[in-house]
């Protein structure tokens, strides 16, 4: 497949807030709302609801940037992970799973949140193609450890 706030205050858009722009974040219910974010990402849908790209909205400037996946590739929801020491709302990474239906493969793609049109900063090839619609949520290690949860291993 080819190219395209402070960390503690980043929040995701609620479904209603950005409905006029077509944005809906299904993981929003799981994330704490701290303040209205400046930058919002949303998947771009083809006619049969496969996500063939995503759009980053700047709600302050009123602009948007579209990143399309290559032909035959479809992505999952986009999750933000702050860069260690980040100082701006989009100072971090956008992580998504991208499935290539032509070669029956999947990868995790990591992009710079402040420049989604640049090539990926990392690609993790998966051993099998993942199903479209896989959901994710980024949780910082220290926050996860504070949850005091025992992992369930099958």
Tab-separated table of C-alpha atoms in Angstrom:
chain	number	residue	atom	x	y	z
A	1	UNK	CA	0.000	0.000	0.000
A	2	UNK	CA	1.253	3.458	-0.842
A	3	UNK	CA	1.681	6.859	0.842
A	4	UNK	CA	-0.593	9.986	2.152
A	5	UNK	CA	-3.320	20.571	22.748
A	6	UNK	CA	-1.505	19.131	24.609
A	7	UNK	CA	-1.719	15.411	24.829
A	8	UNK	CA	-3.722	15.447	28.015
A	9	UNK	CA	-6.509	17.585	26.613
A	10	UNK	CA	-7.128	15.877	23.255
A	11	UNK	CA	-10.693	14.635	22.952
A	12	UNK	CA	-12.659	13.108	20.132
A	13	UNK	CA	-15.724	14.670	18.534
A	14	UNK	CA	-19.142	13.601	19.685
A	15	UNK	CA	-21.469	12.346	16.971
A	16	UNK	CA	-23.802	15.346	17.170
A	17	UNK	CA	-21.160	18.080	17.265
A	18	UNK	CA	-19.792	17.537	13.790
A	19	UNK	CA	-22.784	15.926	12.090
A	20	UNK	CA	-23.006	18.889	9.723
A	21	UNK	CA	-19.545	17.990	8.411
A	22	UNK	CA	-20.449	14.297	8.173
A	23	UNK	CA	-18.134	13.377	11.056
A	24	UNK	CA	-19.086	10.685	13.537
A	25	UNK	CA	-16.669	9.069	15.981
A	26	UNK	CA	-18.054	5.780	17.345
A	27	UNK	CA	-15.358	5.704	20.028
A	28	UNK	CA	-16.398	9.114	21.393
A	29	UNK	CA	-18.659	7.579	24.017
A	30	UNK	CA	-15.628	5.822	25.508
A	31	UNK	CA	-13.448	8.949	25.701
A	32	UNK	CA	-13.728	11.772	28.213
A	33	UNK	CA	-14.881	15.123	26.867
A	34	UNK	CA	-12.527	17.853	28.112
A	35	UNK	CA	-12.918	20.668	25.581
A	36	UNK	CA	-14.004	21.109	21.987
A	37	UNK	CA	-11.154	19.840	19.810
A	38	UNK	CA	-9.754	21.901	16.973
A	39	UNK	CA	-8.837	18.904	14.807
A	40	UNK	CA	-11.283	16.097	14.008
A	41	UNK	CA	-10.775	13.092	11.735
A	42	UNK	CA	-13.527	11.090	10.036
A	43	UNK	CA	-13.485	8.180	7.609
A	44	UNK	CA	-14.488	8.760	3.993
A	45	UNK	CA	-17.130	6.329	2.774
A	46	UNK	CA	-17.631	4.787	-0.627
A	47	UNK	CA	-21.222	3.965	-1.716
A	48	UNK	CA	-21.260	0.594	0.095
A	49	UNK	CA	-19.878	1.995	3.393
A	50	UNK	CA	-16.296	0.887	2.940
A	51	UNK	CA	-13.883	3.512	4.246
A	52	UNK	CA	-11.712	4.408	1.247
A	53	UNK	CA	-10.012	7.312	3.019
A	54	UNK	CA	-10.490	9.811	5.802
A	55	UNK	CA	-10.847	13.553	6.247
A	56	UNK	CA	-9.163	15.746	8.858
A	57	UNK	CA	-11.236	18.805	9.772
A	58	UNK	CA	-9.828	21.986	11.306
A	59	UNK	CA	-12.856	23.366	13.117
A	60	UNK	CA	-11.147	26.699	13.852
A	61	UNK	CA	-9.932	27.467	10.327
A	62	UNK	CA	-12.945	25.818	8.691
A	63	UNK	CA	-10.724	23.705	6.419
A	64	UNK	CA	-10.428	20.006	5.691
A	65	UNK	CA	-7.838	17.647	4.216
A	66	UNK	CA	-8.736	14.355	2.533
A	67	UNK	CA	-6.468	11.309	2.453
A	68	UNK	CA	-7.565	8.500	0.145
A	69	UNK	CA	-6.296	4.937	0.374
A	70	UNK	CA	-5.044	3.277	-2.830
A	71	UNK	CA	-7.583	1.554	-5.112
A	72	UNK	CA	-8.950	-1.604	-3.462
A	73	UNK	CA	-7.798	-0.571	0.022
A	74	UNK	CA	-10.132	0.300	2.879
A	75	UNK	CA	-9.337	1.666	6.332
A	76	UNK	CA	-10.834	1.454	9.780
A	77	UNK	CA	-11.530	4.265	12.175
A	78	UNK	CA	-8.657	6.672	12.806
A	79	UNK	CA	-7.329	6.843	16.375
A	80	UNK	CA	-5.127	9.664	17.710
A	81	UNK	CA	-2.030	8.891	19.831
A	82	UNK	CA	-0.212	11.926	21.300
A	83	UNK	CA	3.530	12.269	20.755
A	84	UNK	CA	5.523	12.123	23.985
A	85	UNK	CA	6.031	15.756	25.036
A	86	UNK	CA	3.427	17.047	22.592
A	87	UNK	CA	2.426	20.713	22.831
A	88	UNK	CA	-0.248	21.083	20.143
A	89	UNK	CA	-3.573	19.334	19.685
A	90	UNK	CA	-2.434	17.514	16.549
A	91	UNK	CA	1.134	16.871	17.737
A	92	UNK	CA	1.032	13.116	17.540
A	93	UNK	CA	0.034	10.247	15.331
A	94	UNK	CA	-3.064	8.911	13.627
A	95	UNK	CA	-3.275	5.126	13.666
A	96	UNK	CA	-5.568	3.013	11.512
A	97	UNK	CA	-5.854	-0.465	10.070
A	98	UNK	CA	-5.877	-0.612	6.259
A	99	UNK	CA	-6.996	-3.726	4.375
A	100	UNK	CA	-5.892	-4.353	0.798
A	101	UNK	CA	-8.637	-6.419	-0.818
A	102	UNK	CA	-6.582	-7.015	-3.982
A	103	UNK	CA	-3.708	-8.851	-2.278
A	104	UNK	CA	-5.728	-10.050	0.767
A	105	UNK	CA	-3.485	-8.290	3.306
A	106	UNK	CA	-3.772	-5.788	6.167
A	107	UNK	CA	-1.472	-3.393	7.931
A	108	UNK	CA	-1.523	-0.913	10.758
A	109	UNK	CA	-0.606	2.485	9.328
A	110	UNK	CA	0.787	5.306	11.470
A	111	UNK	CA	0.615	8.852	10.061
A	112	UNK	CA	1.684	12.232	11.406
A	113	UNK	CA	-1.477	13.894	12.688
A	114	UNK	CA	-0.280	17.356	11.601
A	115	UNK	CA	0.326	16.238	7.977
A	116	UNK	CA	-1.917	13.393	6.827
A	117	UNK	CA	-0.823	13.808	3.202
A	118	UNK	CA	2.776	12.800	3.988
A	119	UNK	CA	3.695	9.152	3.766
A	120	UNK	CA	3.273	6.903	6.789
A	121	UNK	CA	5.891	7.133	9.540
A	122	UNK	CA	5.362	3.429	10.257
A	123	UNK	CA	3.638	0.443	8.702
A	124	UNK	CA	3.050	-2.804	10.561
A	125	UNK	CA	2.203	-5.653	8.217
A	126	UNK	CA	-0.261	-8.099	9.787
A	127	UNK	CA	-0.047	-11.870	9.256
A	128	UNK	CA	-3.642	-12.052	7.972
A	129	UNK	CA	-6.174	-9.666	6.473
A	130	UNK	CA	-8.370	-8.147	9.170
A	131	UNK	CA	-12.083	-7.690	8.660
A	132	UNK	CA	-13.299	-4.243	7.696
A	133	UNK	CA	-14.844	-2.362	10.623
A	134	UNK	CA	-12.306	-3.258	13.320
A	135	UNK	CA	-12.516	-0.719	16.161
A	136	UNK	CA	-9.709	0.583	18.355
A	137	UNK	CA	-8.955	3.068	21.101
A	138	UNK	CA	-5.593	4.547	22.126
A	139	UNK	CA	-4.858	4.408	25.851
A	140	UNK	CA	-1.576	5.680	27.314
A	141	UNK	CA	0.405	3.016	29.227
A	142	UNK	CA	0.299	4.888	32.546
A	143	UNK	CA	-3.452	5.357	32.244
A	144	UNK	CA	-3.945	1.698	31.352
A	145	UNK	CA	-1.890	0.601	34.368
A	146	UNK	CA	-4.044	2.858	36.537
A	147	UNK	CA	-7.137	0.929	35.501
A	148	UNK	CA	-5.984	-2.038	37.656
A	149	UNK	CA	-7.395	-4.522	35.196
A	150	UNK	CA	-6.113	-8.018	34.737
A	151	UNK	CA	-5.761	-8.868	31.050
A	152	UNK	CA	-7.853	-11.754	29.797
A	153	UNK	CA	-5.834	-14.142	27.644
A	154	UNK	CA	-7.537	-16.809	25.576
